[in-house]
Amino acid sequence: MDSILPGRFVRESISEYSEFALPNDANTLGNVLGGKVMHLVDIAAALAAVRHSRCAVVTASVDHMNFLHPIHIGQLIVLRSSVNRVFRTSMEVGVRVEVENLVSGEIRHTSSAYLTFVALDQGGQRRPIPCVIPETADEKRRYEEAGERRAYRLAMRERALEKGR
Ligand SMILES: CC(C)(COP(=O)(O)OP(=O)(O)OC[C@H]1O[C@@H](n2cnc3c(N)ncnc32)[C@H](O)[C@@H]1OP(=O)(O)O)[C@@H](O)C(=O)NCCC(=O)NCCS
């Protein structure tokens, strides 16, 4: 079920987070570690989630991620995020990762990810989130697709819980 609280527009949650890739982030080949990118994705997504909900959030799940191109040391990693859809106490955030070669100006899309965050009140209890209002055609498409992804995600969660029993 979707949130029934008064809404906020998707554009109000749009966030951008950039980081210059430094040697400390590298694997033995001199490219940025996948785990570093995942860390940045979690931060960038949390920015959009907090901007939308205006409260503390925790990451409930991260959908699978592809790393389409290596990111080299000295390049700029740029992450853009926004809330795709709110359910009740949880919301899906989409993140697009691009890398900019600052010398040539070339920009490449390297990863995209969908994360689910749960909103918490000051006592650490789950709290309802204002619904999100998609305006553009892309925002409406992402909203619809988020519903399909949620069904799959919750089925996977149920399976993981069963294995743990
Ligand atoms: C995420 C967490 C708050 C969910 O709590 P819970 O008691 O299992 O709560 P529920 O089963 O009622 O789920 C709450 C909401 O989260 C959603 N949710 C829970 N697990 C999910 C998952 N794996 N993927 C997507 N949504 C999930 C539920 O669908 C529900 O959404 P809704 O209210 O919008 O319908 C809890 O598991 C937790 O605290 N996990 C650790 C979070 C954390 O520390 N993250 C940092 C990395 S370790």
CSV table of C-alpha atoms and ligand atoms in Angstrom, one decimal:
chain,number,residue,atom,x,y,z
A,1,MET,CA,0.0,0.0,0.0
A,2,ASP,CA,1.3,3.5,-0.8
A,3,SER,CA,1.6,6.3,1.7
A,4,ILE,CA,-1.5,8.5,2.3
A,5,LEU,CA,0.4,11.4,3.9
A,6,PRO,CA,0.4,14.6,1.9
A,7,GLY,CA,3.0,14.4,-0.8
A,8,ARG,CA,6.3,16.0,-1.9
A,9,PHE,CA,7.5,16.2,-5.4
A,10,VAL,CA,10.2,13.9,-6.7
A,11,ARG,CA,12.3,16.9,-7.6
A,12,GLU,CA,12.4,18.0,-4.0
A,13,SER,CA,14.5,14.9,-3.2
A,14,ILE,CA,16.9,15.1,-6.1
A,15,SER,CA,20.5,15.0,-4.7
A,16,GLU,CA,24.0,15.0,-6.2
A,17,TYR,CA,27.1,13.8,-4.5
A,18,SER,CA,30.6,13.8,-6.0
A,19,GLU,CA,33.9,12.4,-5.0
A,20,PHE,CA,37.3,12.6,-6.5
A,21,ALA,CA,38.8,9.1,-6.9
A,22,LEU,CA,42.1,9.0,-4.9
A,23,PRO,CA,44.8,6.3,-4.6
A,24,ASN,CA,43.4,5.1,-1.2
A,25,ASP,CA,40.2,3.9,-3.0
A,26,ALA,CA,42.1,1.7,-5.5
A,27,ASN,CA,42.3,-2.0,-6.1
A,28,THR,CA,45.7,-3.6,-7.1
A,29,LEU,CA,45.0,-2.6,-10.7
A,30,GLY,CA,44.7,1.1,-9.9
A,31,ASN,CA,40.9,1.3,-10.4
A,32,VAL,CA,38.4,2.2,-7.8
A,33,LEU,CA,37.1,-0.7,-5.6
A,34,GLY,CA,33.6,-1.8,-6.2
A,35,GLY,CA,33.0,-1.6,-2.5
A,36,LYS,CA,33.9,2.0,-2.5
A,37,VAL,CA,31.4,2.8,-5.2
A,38,MET,CA,28.7,0.8,-3.2
A,39,HIS,CA,29.5,3.0,-0.2
A,40,LEU,CA,29.1,6.2,-2.2
A,41,VAL,CA,25.8,4.8,-3.6
A,42,ASP,CA,24.5,4.2,-0.1
A,43,ILE,CA,25.4,7.8,0.9
A,44,ALA,CA,24.0,9.4,-2.2
A,45,ALA,CA,20.7,7.4,-1.9
A,46,ALA,CA,20.4,8.3,1.8
A,47,LEU,CA,20.6,12.0,0.9
A,48,ALA,CA,17.6,11.8,-1.3
A,49,ALA,CA,15.7,9.6,1.3
A,50,VAL,CA,16.3,12.1,4.1
A,51,ARG,CA,15.5,15.1,1.9
A,52,HIS,CA,12.2,13.5,1.1
A,53,SER,CA,11.3,12.1,4.6
A,54,ARG,CA,13.1,14.7,6.7
A,55,CYS,CA,13.9,12.1,9.3
A,56,ALA,CA,16.5,9.4,10.1
A,57,VAL,CA,16.5,6.4,7.7
A,58,VAL,CA,18.2,3.0,7.5
A,59,THR,CA,19.0,1.0,4.4
A,60,ALA,CA,16.7,-2.0,4.3
A,61,SER,CA,18.0,-3.4,1.0
A,62,VAL,CA,20.1,-2.8,-2.1
A,63,ASP,CA,19.2,-4.3,-5.4
A,64,HIS,CA,21.9,-5.9,-7.6
A,65,MET,CA,24.5,-3.6,-9.1
A,66,ASN,CA,26.5,-3.8,-12.3
A,67,PHE,CA,29.9,-2.1,-12.8
A,68,LEU,CA,29.9,-1.3,-16.5
A,69,HIS,CA,33.3,0.5,-16.8
A,70,PRO,CA,36.3,0.8,-14.5
A,71,ILE,CA,36.7,4.1,-12.6
A,72,HIS,CA,40.3,5.3,-12.7
A,73,ILE,CA,42.1,7.2,-10.0
A,74,GLY,CA,42.0,10.9,-10.7
A,75,GLN,CA,38.4,10.8,-12.2
A,76,LEU,CA,35.4,12.4,-10.6
A,77,ILE,CA,32.6,10.1,-9.4
A,78,VAL,CA,29.2,11.8,-9.7
A,79,LEU,CA,26.1,10.2,-8.1
A,80,ARG,CA,22.6,11.5,-8.7
A,81,SER,CA,19.7,10.2,-6.6
A,82,SER,CA,15.9,10.7,-6.1
A,83,VAL,CA,13.0,9.0,-4.5
A,84,ASN,CA,11.1,6.8,-7.0
A,85,ARG,CA,8.2,5.7,-4.8
A,86,VAL,CA,7.0,5.7,-1.2
A,87,PHE,CA,5.2,2.7,0.2
A,88,ARG,CA,4.3,3.2,3.9
A,89,THR,CA,7.4,3.3,6.1
A,90,SER,CA,9.7,2.4,3.3
A,91,MET,CA,10.7,4.1,0.0
A,92,GLU,CA,12.7,3.2,-3.1
A,93,VAL,CA,15.5,5.5,-4.1
A,94,GLY,CA,17.3,5.3,-7.5
A,95,VAL,CA,20.9,6.2,-7.9
A,96,ARG,CA,22.8,6.8,-11.2
A,97,VAL,CA,26.6,6.8,-11.1
A,98,GLU,CA,28.6,8.6,-13.7
A,99,VAL,CA,32.4,9.1,-14.0
A,100,GLU,CA,33.9,12.2,-15.4
A,101,ASN,CA,37.4,12.3,-16.9
A,102,LEU,CA,38.3,15.8,-15.8
A,103,VAL,CA,41.0,16.2,-18.5
A,104,SER,CA,38.9,15.1,-21.6
A,105,GLY,CA,35.5,16.0,-20.2
A,106,GLU,CA,34.2,12.6,-21.2
A,107,ILE,CA,31.3,11.4,-19.0
A,108,ARG,CA,30.4,7.7,-18.7
A,109,HIS,CA,27.5,6.0,-17.0
A,110,THR,CA,29.1,3.3,-14.8
A,111,SER,CA,26.3,1.9,-12.5
A,112,SER,CA,22.7,2.3,-11.5
A,113,ALA,CA,21.1,1.0,-8.3
A,114,TYR,CA,17.9,0.9,-6.4
A,115,LEU,CA,17.9,1.0,-2.6
A,116,THR,CA,15.1,0.7,-0.1
A,117,PHE,CA,15.2,2.9,3.0
A,118,VAL,CA,13.0,2.7,6.1
A,119,ALA,CA,12.1,5.9,8.0
A,120,LEU,CA,12.5,5.9,11.8
A,121,ASP,CA,11.3,8.3,14.4
A,122,GLN,CA,13.5,9.6,17.3
A,123,GLY,CA,12.7,6.5,19.3
A,124,GLY,CA,13.9,4.2,16.5
A,125,GLN,CA,10.4,3.1,15.6
A,126,ARG,CA,9.3,2.9,11.9
A,127,ARG,CA,7.3,5.9,10.8
A,128,PRO,CA,5.1,6.6,7.8
A,129,ILE,CA,6.6,8.7,5.0
A,130,PRO,CA,4.9,11.4,3.0
A,131,CYS,CA,4.0,10.1,-0.5
A,132,VAL,CA,6.0,11.1,-3.5
A,133,ILE,CA,4.4,12.9,-6.5
A,134,PRO,CA,6.0,12.1,-9.9
A,135,GLU,CA,5.6,14.8,-12.5
A,136,THR,CA,7.7,14.0,-15.5
A,137,ALA,CA,7.3,11.0,-17.8
A,138,ASP,CA,10.5,9.5,-16.5
A,139,GLU,CA,9.4,10.0,-12.9
A,140,LYS,CA,6.1,8.3,-13.6
A,141,ARG,CA,7.8,5.4,-15.3
A,142,ARG,CA,10.2,4.9,-12.4
A,143,TYR,CA,7.2,5.1,-10.0
A,144,GLU,CA,5.4,2.3,-11.8
A,145,GLU,CA,8.5,0.2,-12.1
A,146,ALA,CA,9.3,0.6,-8.4
A,147,GLY,CA,6.0,-1.2,-7.6
A,148,GLU,CA,7.2,-4.3,-9.6
A,149,ARG,CA,10.6,-4.2,-8.1
A,150,ARG,CA,9.1,-4.1,-4.6
A,151,ALA,CA,7.1,-7.3,-5.2
A,152,TYR,CA,10.3,-9.1,-6.2
A,153,ARG,CA,12.3,-7.7,-3.4
A,154,LEU,CA,9.8,-8.7,-0.7
A,155,ALA,CA,9.7,-12.2,-2.2
A,156,MET,CA,13.5,-12.4,-2.0
A,157,ARG,CA,13.4,-11.1,1.6
A,158,GLU,CA,10.9,-13.8,2.5
A,159,ARG,CA,13.1,-16.4,1.0
A,160,ALA,CA,16.1,-15.1,3.0
A,161,LEU,CA,14.1,-15.2,6.2
A,162,GLU,CA,13.0,-18.8,5.5
A,163,LYS,CA,16.6,-19.9,5.0
A,164,GLY,CA,17.6,-18.2,8.3
A,165,ARG,CA,14.8,-20.1,10.3
B,1,LIG,C1,14.9,-2.5,7.7
B,1,LIG,C2,14.2,-2.8,9.1
B,1,LIG,C3,13.9,-1.4,9.8
B,1,LIG,C4,12.8,-3.4,8.7
B,1,LIG,O1,12.2,-3.7,10.0
B,1,LIG,P1,11.2,-4.8,10.1
B,1,LIG,O2,10.8,-4.9,11.6
B,1,LIG,O3,11.6,-6.0,9.4
B,1,LIG,O4,9.9,-4.2,9.5
B,1,LIG,P2,8.8,-4.6,8.5
B,1,LIG,O5,8.9,-6.0,8.0
B,1,LIG,O6,7.5,-4.2,9.0
B,1,LIG,O7,9.2,-3.7,7.2
B,1,LIG,C5,9.1,-2.2,7.3
B,1,LIG,C6,9.1,-1.7,5.9
B,1,LIG,O8,10.3,-2.0,5.3
B,1,LIG,C7,10.0,-2.8,4.1
B,1,LIG,N1,11.2,-3.7,4.0
B,1,LIG,C8,11.7,-4.5,5.0
B,1,LIG,N2,12.7,-5.2,4.5
B,1,LIG,C9,12.8,-4.9,3.2
B,1,LIG,C10,13.7,-5.3,2.2
B,1,LIG,N3,14.7,-6.2,2.4
B,1,LIG,N4,13.6,-4.8,1.0
B,1,LIG,C11,12.6,-3.9,0.7
B,1,LIG,N5,11.7,-3.4,1.7
B,1,LIG,C12,11.8,-4.0,2.9
B,1,LIG,C13,8.7,-3.5,4.4
B,1,LIG,O9,8.1,-3.8,3.2
B,1,LIG,C14,8.0,-2.4,5.1
B,1,LIG,O10,7.6,-1.4,4.1
B,1,LIG,P3,6.2,-0.5,4.2
B,1,LIG,O11,6.0,0.0,5.6
B,1,LIG,O12,6.6,0.7,3.3
B,1,LIG,O13,5.2,-1.4,3.7
B,1,LIG,C15,15.0,-3.7,10.0
B,1,LIG,O14,15.1,-5.0,9.3
B,1,LIG,C16,16.4,-3.2,10.3
B,1,LIG,O15,16.5,-2.4,11.2
B,1,LIG,N6,17.4,-3.7,9.5
B,1,LIG,C17,18.8,-3.2,9.7
B,1,LIG,C18,18.9,-1.8,8.9
B,1,LIG,C19,20.3,-1.3,9.0
B,1,LIG,O16,20.9,-1.3,10.0
B,1,LIG,N7,20.9,-1.0,7.8
B,1,LIG,C20,22.2,-0.5,7.7
B,1,LIG,C21,23.1,-1.6,7.1
B,1,LIG,S1,23.4,-2.9,8.3
